[in-house]
Coordinates of C-alpha atoms (C1' of nucleotides) in Angstrom, one line a residue:
Chain A
M1 CA 0.0 0.0 0.0
R2 CA 1.2 3.5 -0.9
W3 CA 0.7 5.9 1.9
S4 CA 0.1 8.7 -0.5
R5 CA -3.1 6.8 -1.6
Y6 CA -4.0 5.3 1.8
F7 CA -6.9 6.6 3.9
L8 CA -4.8 7.2 6.9
Y9 CA -4.6 10.7 8.3
T10 CA -2.7 11.6 11.4
S11 CA -2.9 14.7 13.5
K12 CA -0.1 16.6 14.9
E13 CA -1.9 17.6 18.1
D14 CA -3.7 15.5 20.7
P15 CA -7.5 15.5 20.3
A16 CA -9.0 17.7 23.0
E17 CA -11.5 15.2 24.2
A18 CA -9.3 12.2 24.8
E19 CA -7.3 11.4 27.9
A20 CA -6.6 7.7 28.1
P21 CA -3.6 6.8 25.9
S22 CA -5.5 4.3 23.7
H23 CA -8.3 6.9 23.1
R24 CA -5.8 9.7 22.4
L25 CA -3.5 7.6 20.2
L26 CA -6.1 5.7 18.2
L27 CA -7.7 9.1 17.3
R28 CA -4.5 10.9 16.6
A29 CA -3.0 8.2 14.5
G30 CA -6.1 7.9 12.4
F31 CA -7.4 4.4 13.4
V32 CA -10.8 5.5 14.6
K33 CA -13.2 8.5 14.4
Q34 CA -15.7 9.5 16.9
V35 CA -19.3 9.8 15.8
S36 CA -21.0 10.4 19.2
A37 CA -20.4 9.5 22.8
G38 CA -19.2 5.9 22.8
V39 CA -19.8 5.4 19.1
Y40 CA -16.8 5.1 16.8
E41 CA -16.1 4.5 13.2
I42 CA -13.1 2.2 12.6
L43 CA -11.0 3.4 9.7
P44 CA -9.0 1.3 7.3
A45 CA -5.8 1.0 9.5
G46 CA -8.0 0.3 12.5
W47 CA -10.0 -2.3 10.7
R48 CA -6.9 -4.2 9.6
V49 CA -6.0 -4.5 13.3
I50 CA -9.5 -5.6 14.2
R51 CA -9.5 -8.2 11.5
K52 CA -6.2 -9.6 12.8
I53 CA -7.6 -9.8 16.3
E54 CA -10.7 -11.5 14.9
S55 CA -8.7 -14.0 13.0
V56 CA -6.7 -15.0 16.1
I57 CA -10.0 -15.5 18.0
R58 CA -11.6 -17.4 15.1
K59 CA -8.6 -19.8 14.8
E60 CA -8.6 -20.6 18.5
M61 CA -12.4 -20.9 18.8
D62 CA -12.6 -23.2 15.8
R63 CA -9.7 -25.2 17.1
S64 CA -11.5 -25.8 20.4
G65 CA -14.5 -27.1 18.4
A66 CA -16.8 -24.1 18.6
Q67 CA -18.8 -23.2 15.4
E68 CA -19.2 -19.7 14.1
L69 CA -22.6 -18.3 13.1
L70 CA -24.2 -14.9 12.9
L71 CA -27.2 -13.9 15.0
T72 CA -29.2 -10.8 14.4
V73 CA -28.7 -7.3 15.8
L74 CA -32.4 -6.7 15.8
N75 CA -34.0 -8.8 18.5
P76 CA -37.7 -9.2 19.0
A77 CA -38.9 -8.1 22.4
E78 CA -40.8 -11.4 23.0
L79 CA -37.7 -13.4 23.7
W80 CA -36.5 -10.9 26.2
K81 CA -39.8 -11.0 27.9
E82 CA -39.5 -14.8 28.3
T83 CA -36.4 -14.4 30.5
G84 CA -37.6 -11.2 32.2
R85 CA -34.7 -9.2 31.0
W86 CA -36.9 -6.9 28.9
D87 CA -37.7 -5.3 32.2
S88 CA -34.6 -6.0 34.3
Y89 CA -32.1 -4.8 31.7
G90 CA -33.4 -1.3 32.1
D91 CA -32.4 1.8 30.2
E92 CA -29.2 0.1 28.9
L93 CA -31.2 -1.7 26.3
F94 CA -31.7 0.2 23.1
R95 CA -35.3 -0.3 22.3
L96 CA -37.2 0.5 19.1
K97 CA -40.5 -0.2 17.3
D98 CA -41.1 -1.2 13.7
R99 CA -43.8 0.4 11.5
N100 CA -46.4 -2.0 12.9
S101 CA -45.4 -1.0 16.5
R102 CA -43.8 -4.3 17.2
E103 CA -41.1 -3.9 19.8
Y104 CA -37.4 -4.8 19.3
C105 CA -34.1 -4.1 20.9
L106 CA -30.6 -3.9 19.5
G107 CA -28.8 -6.9 21.0
P108 CA -26.5 -6.1 23.9
T109 CA -25.8 -9.8 24.3
H110 CA -27.4 -12.9 22.9
E111 CA -28.4 -15.5 25.5
E112 CA -32.1 -15.1 24.5
E113 CA -31.6 -15.4 20.8
I114 CA -29.1 -18.3 20.9
T115 CA -31.3 -20.2 23.4
D116 CA -34.3 -19.7 21.1
L117 CA -32.3 -21.0 18.2
V118 CA -30.9 -24.0 20.0
R119 CA -34.3 -25.1 21.4
R120 CA -35.7 -25.3 17.9
F121 CA -33.0 -27.8 16.8
I122 CA -31.7 -29.6 19.8
R123 CA -33.9 -32.4 21.0
S124 CA -31.6 -35.2 22.1
Y125 CA -28.6 -35.7 24.4
R126 CA -27.0 -37.1 21.3
Q127 CA -26.7 -33.6 19.8
L128 CA -24.7 -32.3 22.8
P129 CA -22.3 -30.9 23.8
L130 CA -22.3 -27.9 21.4
I131 CA -20.5 -24.6 21.4
L132 CA -21.6 -21.8 19.0
Y133 CA -20.1 -18.3 18.7
Q134 CA -20.2 -15.2 16.7
I135 CA -18.3 -11.9 16.2
Q136 CA -20.7 -9.1 16.0
V137 CA -21.5 -5.5 16.9
K138 CA -23.3 -5.1 20.3
F139 CA -25.3 -2.2 21.6
R140 CA -25.6 -1.0 25.1
D141 CA -26.8 2.4 26.1
E142 CA -24.3 2.9 28.8
K143 CA -24.9 5.6 31.4
R144 CA -21.4 6.7 30.9
P145 CA -19.4 5.7 27.8
R146 CA -15.7 6.3 28.5
F147 CA -12.2 6.3 27.2
G148 CA -13.0 5.8 23.5
L149 CA -13.1 2.2 22.6
I150 CA -12.7 1.1 26.2
R151 CA -16.4 1.6 27.0
G152 CA -18.5 2.2 24.0
R153 CA -22.2 2.1 23.4
E154 CA -21.6 0.3 20.1
F155 CA -18.8 -2.2 20.1
L156 CA -17.5 -5.4 18.7
M157 CA -17.7 -8.6 20.7
K158 CA -17.0 -12.2 20.3
D159 CA -19.7 -14.1 22.2
A160 CA -19.8 -17.9 22.6
Y161 CA -22.4 -20.1 24.1
S162 CA -22.0 -23.7 25.3
F163 CA -24.8 -26.3 25.6
D164 CA -24.4 -29.4 27.7
T165 CA -26.4 -32.2 29.2
D166 CA -25.3 -31.6 32.8
E167 CA -23.2 -29.5 35.1
M168 CA -20.2 -31.8 34.8
S169 CA -20.1 -31.7 31.1
A170 CA -20.8 -27.9 31.1
M171 CA -17.7 -27.6 33.4
M172 CA -15.6 -29.2 30.7
S173 CA -16.9 -26.8 28.0
Y174 CA -16.0 -24.0 30.5
E175 CA -12.5 -25.4 30.9
T176 CA -12.2 -25.7 27.1
M177 CA -13.0 -22.0 26.7
K178 CA -10.7 -21.0 29.5
F179 CA -7.8 -22.7 27.7
A180 CA -8.8 -21.2 24.3
Y181 CA -8.9 -17.7 26.0
D182 CA -5.5 -18.2 27.4
R183 CA -4.1 -19.0 24.0
I184 CA -6.0 -16.2 22.3
F185 CA -4.6 -13.5 24.7
K186 CA -1.1 -14.9 24.4
K187 CA -1.2 -14.8 20.6
L188 CA -2.5 -11.2 20.8
R189 CA 0.5 -10.4 22.9
L190 CA -1.9 -9.1 25.6
N191 CA -0.8 -9.5 29.2
V192 CA -3.9 -10.7 31.1
V193 CA -4.7 -12.0 34.5
M194 CA -7.5 -14.6 34.9
A195 CA -9.5 -13.5 38.0
E196 CA -12.4 -15.1 39.8
A197 CA -15.5 -12.9 39.3
S198 CA -19.0 -12.4 40.5
V199 CA -21.8 -13.6 38.2
G200 CA -23.7 -10.3 38.4
N201 CA -27.0 -9.8 36.5
I202 CA -26.3 -12.4 33.9
G203 CA -26.7 -15.2 36.5
G204 CA -25.0 -18.5 36.9
S205 CA -22.7 -20.3 39.2
M206 CA -19.1 -19.6 38.2
S207 CA -17.3 -16.9 36.4
H208 CA -13.9 -15.7 35.5
E209 CA -12.7 -12.4 34.1
F210 CA -9.7 -11.9 31.9
I211 CA -8.2 -8.6 33.0
A212 CA -5.5 -6.7 31.1
P213 CA -3.6 -4.7 33.7
T214 CA -3.5 -1.0 32.5
E215 CA -3.3 2.4 34.1
Y216 CA -6.6 3.5 32.7
G217 CA -8.9 0.6 33.7
E218 CA -12.3 0.1 35.2
A219 CA -11.7 -3.3 36.7
R220 CA -10.0 -3.5 40.1
F221 CA -8.5 -6.8 40.9
G222 CA -6.2 -8.4 43.4
Y223 CA -3.6 -11.1 42.9
C224 CA -1.3 -13.1 45.0
E225 CA 2.3 -13.6 43.9
N226 CA 2.7 -16.4 46.4
C227 CA -0.1 -18.8 45.5
S228 CA -1.4 -17.3 42.2
Y229 CA -4.8 -16.5 43.5
A230 CA -6.5 -13.7 41.5
A231 CA -10.0 -12.2 41.8
N232 CA -12.0 -9.1 41.0
A233 CA -11.6 -6.9 44.0
E234 CA -15.3 -6.8 44.7
I235 CA -15.4 -10.5 45.6
I236 CA -12.2 -10.8 47.7
P237 CA -13.3 -11.5 51.2
L238 CA -11.7 -9.6 54.1
P239 CA -11.9 -11.4 57.4
K240 CA -12.1 -9.9 60.9
P241 CA -8.7 -8.9 62.1
A242 CA -7.4 -10.2 65.5
Q243 CA -8.2 -8.2 68.7
E244 CA -5.6 -5.5 69.4
S245 CA -3.6 -5.9 72.5
E246 CA -3.4 -2.2 73.3
E247 CA -4.3 -1.1 76.9
E248 CA -7.6 0.6 77.2
R249 CA -7.4 4.3 78.1
P250 CA -10.2 6.3 79.7
L251 CA -13.0 7.7 77.5
E252 CA -12.8 11.4 76.9
K253 CA -15.2 13.8 75.1
V254 CA -13.2 16.3 73.0
K255 CA -14.2 19.3 71.0
T256 CA -13.2 18.9 67.4
P257 CA -14.4 22.0 65.5
G258 CA -15.0 21.7 61.8
T259 CA -13.4 18.3 61.4
K260 CA -15.8 17.1 58.7
T261 CA -13.5 14.6 57.1
I262 CA -11.5 11.7 58.4
E263 CA -8.3 13.4 57.2
A264 CA -9.1 16.6 59.1
L265 CA -10.0 14.8 62.2
S266 CA -6.9 12.6 62.0
D267 CA -4.7 15.8 61.7
F268 CA -6.5 17.6 64.4
L269 CA -6.3 14.8 67.0
K270 CA -3.0 13.3 65.8
V271 CA -4.6 9.9 65.5
P272 CA -4.1 7.6 62.5
P273 CA -7.3 7.2 60.4
R274 CA -7.5 3.5 61.2
K275 CA -8.3 4.4 64.8
I276 CA -11.3 6.5 63.7
L277 CA -14.8 4.9 63.4
K278 CA -16.3 6.1 60.2
A279 CA -20.1 6.0 60.0
L280 CA -22.1 6.2 56.8
L281 CA -25.9 6.6 56.7
Y282 CA -27.6 4.8 53.8
R283 CA -31.1 4.9 52.5
V284 CA -32.0 1.3 51.6
K285 CA -35.4 1.2 49.8
D286 CA -37.6 2.8 52.6
E287 CA -35.3 2.0 55.5
W288 CA -32.2 3.4 57.1
L289 CA -28.9 1.7 57.5
M290 CA -25.7 2.8 59.2
V291 CA -22.5 1.3 58.0
L292 CA -19.6 1.4 60.5
I293 CA -16.2 1.0 59.0
R294 CA -12.6 1.8 59.9
G295 CA -11.5 5.3 58.9
D296 CA -8.8 4.1 56.6
R297 CA -11.2 1.9 54.7
E298 CA -13.8 2.6 51.9
V299 CA -17.1 0.8 51.5
D300 CA -17.3 -1.5 48.5
E301 CA -20.8 -1.0 47.4
N302 CA -20.7 -4.2 45.4
K303 CA -20.1 -6.0 48.6
L304 CA -22.8 -4.0 50.3
E305 CA -25.2 -5.0 47.5
A306 CA -24.4 -8.6 48.0
V307 CA -25.0 -8.4 51.7
L308 CA -28.3 -6.4 51.4
G309 CA -29.6 -8.4 48.4
T310 CA -30.6 -5.3 46.6
D311 CA -29.1 -2.5 44.6
E312 CA -31.7 0.0 45.7
F313 CA -29.6 2.0 48.1
R314 CA -27.8 5.3 48.2
L315 CA -26.0 7.5 50.7
A316 CA -28.3 9.8 52.7
T317 CA -28.4 13.5 51.8
D318 CA -27.2 16.2 54.2
E319 CA -30.8 17.1 54.9
E320 CA -31.7 13.5 55.8
V321 CA -28.7 13.3 58.2
R322 CA -29.8 16.6 59.8
E323 CA -33.4 15.5 60.2
L324 CA -32.7 11.9 61.4
L325 CA -29.7 12.4 63.6
G326 CA -29.7 16.1 64.3
T327 CA -26.0 16.3 63.2
E328 CA -23.8 17.0 60.2
K329 CA -21.9 14.6 58.0
G330 CA -18.5 14.1 59.6
F331 CA -20.1 13.8 63.1
I332 CA -22.3 10.8 62.5
G333 CA -21.9 8.2 65.3
I334 CA -23.4 5.2 67.0
F335 CA -24.7 6.9 70.1
N336 CA -28.4 7.8 70.6
L337 CA -29.5 6.1 67.4
P338 CA -33.2 5.9 66.7
D339 CA -34.4 2.3 66.8
R340 CA -35.4 2.2 63.2
I341 CA -31.8 2.5 62.0
R342 CA -30.2 -0.8 61.3
T343 CA -26.4 -1.1 61.8
L344 CA -23.8 -3.1 59.9
W345 CA -20.2 -3.3 61.2
D346 CA -17.5 -3.9 58.7
N347 CA -15.1 -6.6 59.7
S348 CA -12.2 -4.1 59.7
V349 CA -13.6 -2.5 62.9
H350 CA -13.3 -5.7 64.9
G351 CA -10.8 -5.6 67.7
V352 CA -9.6 -1.9 67.3
K353 CA -9.0 -0.3 70.7
N354 CA -9.2 3.3 71.8
M355 CA -11.2 4.5 68.8
V356 CA -12.3 8.0 67.9
V357 CA -16.1 7.9 67.7
A358 CA -18.6 10.6 66.8
L359 CA -21.7 11.1 68.9
N360 CA -24.1 12.8 66.5
E361 CA -23.2 16.2 68.0
P362 CA -21.5 18.6 65.6
D363 CA -17.9 19.5 66.6
W364 CA -17.5 16.8 69.3
H365 CA -16.0 13.4 69.3
Y366 CA -15.2 10.7 71.9
V367 CA -11.6 9.5 72.0
N368 CA -10.5 6.2 73.5
A369 CA -13.8 4.5 73.0
N370 CA -13.6 0.8 73.5
P371 CA -15.9 -2.0 72.5
G372 CA -17.7 -3.7 75.4
R373 CA -17.0 -0.8 77.7
D374 CA -18.2 2.2 75.8
F375 CA -20.2 0.7 73.0
H376 CA -21.4 -2.6 71.6
Y377 CA -20.8 -4.2 68.3
G378 CA -23.8 -5.1 66.2
E379 CA -24.1 -7.4 63.1
F380 CA -20.7 -7.8 61.3
A381 CA -20.3 -8.1 57.5
D382 CA -17.6 -7.9 54.9
L383 CA -18.1 -4.5 53.3
A384 CA -14.7 -2.9 52.8
Q385 CA -12.9 -2.3 49.5
V386 CA -9.8 -4.5 49.2
A387 CA -6.5 -2.5 49.3
D388 CA -3.0 -3.2 48.3
G389 CA -1.4 -5.4 51.0
D390 CA -4.6 -7.0 52.3
P391 CA -4.2 -10.7 53.0
C392 CA -4.7 -13.3 50.3
P393 CA -7.8 -15.4 51.2
K394 CA -6.0 -18.6 50.1
C395 CA -2.6 -18.2 51.7
G396 CA -2.5 -15.0 53.7
S397 CA 0.3 -13.4 51.8
P398 CA -0.1 -9.7 51.0
L399 CA -2.2 -9.1 47.8
K400 CA -1.3 -6.7 45.1
V401 CA -4.4 -4.7 44.0
R402 CA -4.3 -3.1 40.5
T403 CA -6.6 -1.7 37.8
G404 CA -7.1 -3.1 34.4
L405 CA -9.4 -3.7 31.5
E406 CA -11.8 -6.5 31.4
V407 CA -11.2 -7.9 28.0
G408 CA -12.9 -11.3 28.5
H409 CA -15.5 -12.7 30.8
I410 CA -16.7 -16.3 31.0
F411 CA -19.8 -17.7 32.9
L412 CA -21.1 -21.0 33.8
L413 CA -24.8 -20.2 33.4
G414 CA -26.5 -23.4 34.4
T415 CA -30.2 -23.3 33.5
R416 CA -30.8 -19.6 34.0
Y417 CA -31.9 -19.2 30.4
S418 CA -32.8 -22.8 29.3
E419 CA -35.3 -23.2 32.1
P420 CA -37.5 -20.1 31.5
M421 CA -37.2 -20.5 27.7
K422 CA -37.9 -24.2 27.8
A423 CA -34.7 -25.3 26.0
Y424 CA -34.9 -29.0 26.9
Y425 CA -33.3 -32.1 25.5
T426 CA -34.3 -35.8 26.0
D427 CA -31.9 -37.9 28.0
P428 CA -31.1 -41.6 27.4
E429 CA -33.9 -42.6 29.8
G430 CA -36.3 -40.6 27.7
K431 CA -36.7 -37.8 30.3
E432 CA -36.8 -34.1 29.4
R433 CA -34.1 -32.0 31.0
P434 CA -33.0 -28.4 30.7
I435 CA -29.8 -27.8 28.7
V436 CA -26.9 -26.6 30.9
M437 CA -25.4 -23.4 29.4
G438 CA -22.3 -21.3 29.6
C439 CA -21.4 -18.0 27.9
Y440 CA -18.0 -16.6 26.9
G441 CA -17.3 -13.0 25.8
I442 CA -14.3 -11.1 24.4
G443 CA -14.5 -7.4 23.8
V444 CA -12.9 -7.3 20.4
S445 CA -12.7 -3.5 20.0
R446 CA -11.8 -3.2 23.6
V447 CA -8.9 -5.6 23.0
M448 CA -7.5 -3.2 20.4
A449 CA -7.6 -0.4 23.0
A450 CA -6.0 -2.7 25.6
I451 CA -3.2 -3.5 23.3
V452 CA -2.5 0.2 22.8
E453 CA -2.7 0.8 26.5
Q454 CA 0.0 -1.8 27.1
N455 CA 2.1 -0.9 24.0
H456 CA 2.8 2.8 23.6
D457 CA 5.3 5.5 24.5
D458 CA 5.2 9.3 24.4
K459 CA 5.6 9.2 20.6
G460 CA 2.9 6.8 19.7
I461 CA 1.8 3.2 19.4
K462 CA 4.1 0.2 19.3
W463 CA 1.9 -2.5 17.7
P464 CA 3.0 -6.1 18.4
T465 CA 3.7 -7.7 15.1
P466 CA 0.8 -10.2 15.1
V467 CA -1.8 -7.4 15.3
A468 CA -0.1 -4.6 13.5
P469 CA -2.0 -3.0 10.6
F470 CA 1.1 -3.4 8.4
E471 CA 4.2 -5.3 9.4
L472 CA 6.7 -3.1 7.6
E473 CA 6.9 0.6 6.6
V474 CA 9.2 1.5 3.8
L475 CA 10.2 5.1 4.4
C476 CA 11.7 7.2 1.6
L477 CA 13.3 10.3 3.2
N478 CA 13.4 12.4 0.0
M479 CA 11.0 11.6 -2.8
S480 CA 12.6 14.1 -5.1
D481 CA 15.9 12.3 -5.0
K482 CA 15.6 9.8 -7.9
D483 CA 18.1 7.3 -6.5
M484 CA 16.4 7.1 -3.2
A485 CA 12.9 6.9 -4.6
S486 CA 13.8 4.1 -7.0
V487 CA 15.6 2.1 -4.2
A488 CA 12.6 2.6 -2.0
E489 CA 10.2 1.5 -4.7
K490 CA 12.3 -1.6 -5.4
I491 CA 12.3 -2.6 -1.7
Y492 CA 8.6 -2.0 -1.4
M493 CA 7.9 -4.2 -4.4
E494 CA 10.2 -6.9 -3.1
A495 CA 8.6 -6.9 0.4
E496 CA 5.1 -7.2 -1.1
E497 CA 6.2 -10.0 -3.3
K498 CA 7.7 -11.8 -0.3
G499 CA 4.3 -11.6 1.5
I500 CA 5.2 -8.9 4.0
E501 CA 2.3 -6.6 4.7
T502 CA 3.9 -3.3 3.7
I503 CA 3.0 0.3 3.6
Y504 CA 5.3 2.6 1.6
D505 CA 5.5 6.2 2.7
D506 CA 5.9 7.8 -0.7
R507 CA 4.5 11.1 0.5
E508 CA 6.2 14.3 -0.5
E509 CA 7.0 15.3 3.1
S510 CA 10.1 16.2 5.0
A511 CA 12.1 13.5 6.8
G512 CA 11.2 14.7 10.3
F513 CA 7.5 14.6 9.4
K514 CA 7.7 11.1 8.2
F515 CA 9.6 9.8 11.2
A516 CA 7.2 11.4 13.5
D517 CA 4.3 9.8 11.7
A518 CA 6.0 6.4 11.7
D519 CA 6.5 6.6 15.4
L520 CA 2.9 7.7 16.0
V521 CA 1.2 5.0 13.9
G522 CA 3.6 2.4 15.2
F523 CA 4.3 -0.2 12.5
P524 CA 6.6 -2.7 14.1
Y525 CA 9.5 -2.5 11.5
R526 CA 10.6 0.1 9.0
I527 CA 13.2 0.3 6.3
V528 CA 14.6 3.8 6.1
V529 CA 15.9 4.7 2.6
G530 CA 18.0 7.8 3.1
K531 CA 21.5 9.2 2.2
K532 CA 23.2 5.9 2.9
V533 CA 21.8 4.5 -0.4
K534 CA 24.9 6.0 -1.9
E535 CA 26.9 3.4 0.0
G536 CA 24.3 0.8 -0.9
K537 CA 22.8 0.7 2.5
V538 CA 19.5 1.2 4.2
E539 CA 18.5 1.2 7.8
I540 CA 16.1 -1.3 9.5
Q541 CA 14.4 0.1 12.6
K542 CA 12.4 -1.7 15.2
R543 CA 9.6 0.4 16.8
A544 CA 9.2 -1.6 20.0
T545 CA 12.8 -1.4 21.1
G546 CA 14.2 1.5 19.1
E547 CA 17.0 -0.8 17.8
S548 CA 18.3 -0.2 14.3
W549 CA 20.7 -1.9 11.9
D550 CA 22.4 -0.7 8.7
V551 CA 22.2 -3.4 6.1
P552 CA 23.0 -3.7 2.4
V553 CA 20.0 -2.8 0.2
G554 CA 19.8 -6.4 -1.2
E555 CA 19.5 -8.0 2.2
A556 CA 17.0 -5.6 3.9
V557 CA 13.8 -7.4 3.0
N558 CA 14.9 -10.8 3.9
R559 CA 16.3 -9.6 7.2
V560 CA 13.0 -8.0 8.1
K561 CA 11.1 -11.1 7.0
E562 CA 13.1 -13.1 9.5
L563 CA 12.5 -10.6 12.3
I564 CA 8.7 -10.7 11.6
E565 CA 8.6 -14.4 11.5
E566 CA 10.4 -14.6 14.8
D567 CA 7.9 -12.2 16.3
K568 CA 4.9 -14.2 15.1
R569 CA 6.1 -17.5 16.5
Chain B
rC25 C1' -28.6 9.9 37.4
rG26 C1' -25.4 13.6 40.9
rG27 C1' -20.9 16.9 40.6
rG28 C1' -17.3 19.6 37.5
rG29 C1' -15.5 21.4 32.7
rC30 C1' -16.0 22.6 27.7
rG31 C1' -18.6 24.0 22.7
rU32 C1' -15.4 30.0 17.9
rA33 C1' -12.0 27.7 10.7
rG34 C1' -10.6 20.6 9.1
rC35 C1' -7.4 20.3 14.1
rU36 C1' -5.4 22.8 18.7
rC37 C1' -7.0 27.3 20.7
rA38 C1' -7.2 33.1 21.7
rG39 C1' -11.0 36.6 21.6
rG40 C1' -11.3 42.0 30.0
rU41 C1' -15.6 46.0 31.1
rG42 C1' -21.0 44.5 24.5
rG43 C1' -18.6 47.9 19.0
rC44 C1' -15.6 45.2 11.5
rA45 C1' -14.2 37.3 13.3
rG46 C1' -8.5 36.0 15.1
rA47 C1' -3.6 32.9 15.6
rG48 C1' -0.8 28.4 14.9
rC49 C1' -1.1 23.8 12.5
rG50 C1' -3.5 21.6 8.2
rU51 C1' -5.5 22.5 2.9
rC52 C1' -4.8 24.9 -2.2
rG53 C1' -1.1 27.7 -5.8
rG54 C1' 4.2 29.2 -6.3
rC55 C1' 9.4 29.2 -4.9
rU56 C1' 12.9 26.8 -1.9
rU57 C1' 14.2 22.5 1.2
rU58 C1' 14.7 16.9 2.7
rG59 C1' 18.1 11.8 8.7
rG60 C1' 13.5 13.8 13.4
rG61 C1' 6.7 17.4 12.8
rA62 C1' 11.6 23.0 7.5
rG63 C1' 11.4 28.4 5.3
rC64 C1' 9.3 32.4 2.3
rC65 C1' 5.1 34.6 -0.8
rG66 C1' -0.1 34.3 -1.9
rA67 C1' -5.2 32.2 -1.4
rA68 C1' -9.4 29.6 0.2
rG69 C1' -11.9 28.3 4.5
rG70 C1' -16.9 30.6 9.9
rU71 C1' -25.3 29.7 10.6
rC72 C1' -19.1 31.7 16.8
rG73 C1' -23.5 24.2 19.1
rG74 C1' -29.2 25.5 18.5
rG75 C1' -33.5 28.6 19.8
rG76 C1' -35.4 32.8 22.4
rG77 C1' -34.6 37.5 25.0
rU78 C1' -32.1 42.4 26.5
rU79 C1' -29.7 46.3 23.4
rC80 C1' -28.8 51.2 18.4
rA81 C1' -25.4 47.0 18.5
rA82 C1' -24.4 40.1 21.3
rG83 C1' -19.0 35.2 20.1
rU84 C1' -19.4 38.4 24.7
rC85 C1' -25.1 39.7 29.0
rC86 C1' -29.9 36.7 30.5
rC87 C1' -33.3 32.2 29.8
rC88 C1' -34.2 27.4 27.6
rC89 C1' -32.4 23.3 24.8
rC90 C1' -28.6 20.1 22.6
rG91 C1' -23.8 17.9 22.3
rC92 C1' -18.8 16.4 24.1
rC93 C1' -15.1 15.3 28.0
rC94 C1' -13.7 14.2 33.3
rC95 C1' -15.0 12.4 38.5
rG96 C1' -18.7 9.5 41.1
rA97 C1' -22.8 6.1 40.9
rC98 C1' -24.0 2.2 37.3
rC99 C1' -22.1 -2.0 34.2
rA100 C1' -21.9 -9.4 31.1

RNA sequence: CGGGGCGUAGCUCAGGUGGCAGAGCGUCGGCUUUGGGAGCCGAAGGUCGGGGGUUCAAGUCCCCCCGCCCCGACCA
């Protein structure tokens, strides 16, 4: 491909709206174009990357026995009503009506449609197990699309679904997919951690997330370097710590003017945050709940949701705190509580001695409050966000907690969909049984973003060879120099002939301009044709490492071919 | 959905107290230049996000709406 004819237009300046590196670089280097919030066009160079990612996925899915098909984007509402998700999916579902007022949605995922398809063809245990998959555009009307391709409202996804006769067999399908995913991410040169995850709304009994560690990420996960445990932070349990052995000091009431935050109170009293009892008032449906947690801890609202069994809760407003407790936020405590307030004590509070506790009186705190003597614990629960250094639930070593991007997620669904949709098969005894399902997703467009997040520097992208839009760029530094241009042309033709995916920068631009563009767009190898052609030499440069080699003109293409093949192994 | 920021040329942005619509980059034409986003000359390019209002006069002040980004909540 000649760059002078290629639909690839870079920009010298960072786009104003982008912050995350992948968002910024994919826009600036001309891979994608934004249409509206969370909706992107994928331009030719970007599409070449996507197609390579897809082909890696296809190869591994096919190899594991899965069969590709293509479901519809337009889903009839009836199927979604069968599983109850027409209502429970909420505003995230793009809904529309046809000219006859029949209701549809744009598929955000395809459990309903695939289950409908399978129940029409699968009748016998002899037809199972079965794994079907597709690569298709998905629609989710996210409340907050973010970071370009990382969280879009329209995005590409590979979704696979497994169908088995029983839980045991389903587990084997699940394991098969786990191995396939492992191979896929390795081939994509994406560093991922497989983490235990919660099943969430989709339902089911077991789930793992494949998280690519990145600075800009939405998933928090913890992992243990000692025993290789890894899990999404929201499901890592934190036990009650042991009782502190500190001697109990006498209770004291202290004036603490204006100390509305833990930080301010800690500074004022010269007491570490972990010695402060933090109290948060929640509105849960129509009831009140006070959560007590150590001052150095944050509430993980996913854990709170799991404990409460509902997501219908929020923090109380300033007015509600005033009305109910007669105090201000920052001075909420456990004393003189109205009976109708339920309390939940986070495990972290257990055993802490000589705490600072508010008493629902603005500008006053107790210091040296002790359990048993000055107050009594209530119901304990695990509600705290996991932090770096918390103990591994398997072996007790300190965990590392990081952020990342969830690029894949697999679920053992059980009969969550087959049961309500009556997807049954007949077993060898002639009895009807529900098919046991699993589902397996990879965010294809998000994978492209994740690769950029993990492979870039301040100049631009460094595409790993297996997913690069072109493997080689031939860069002619001066198009008006006849010798240079003809050598560059020859090298370009030779590279194409030898099956190297090559882009030839034949644009009439200055050397600096072309180098800067080459770094930005990030093709893994380039052959620079410059002044050294006079000595019969050109320069090979490797984007990932910055290495370069001067080689004779006649050897350059073969040398690059070797390097590329090595990378792809 | 709550909080914050922004919307002016293709892109990045400047335009106190209301008074002729601007710069750099990019584009087009010409000259010159070619190992790290070159230089000079010239040109084209705008419903100032949209609507309403105040005013002799609105990019600027007021009201309503829309869009985009960031934080939080939410999220297979």
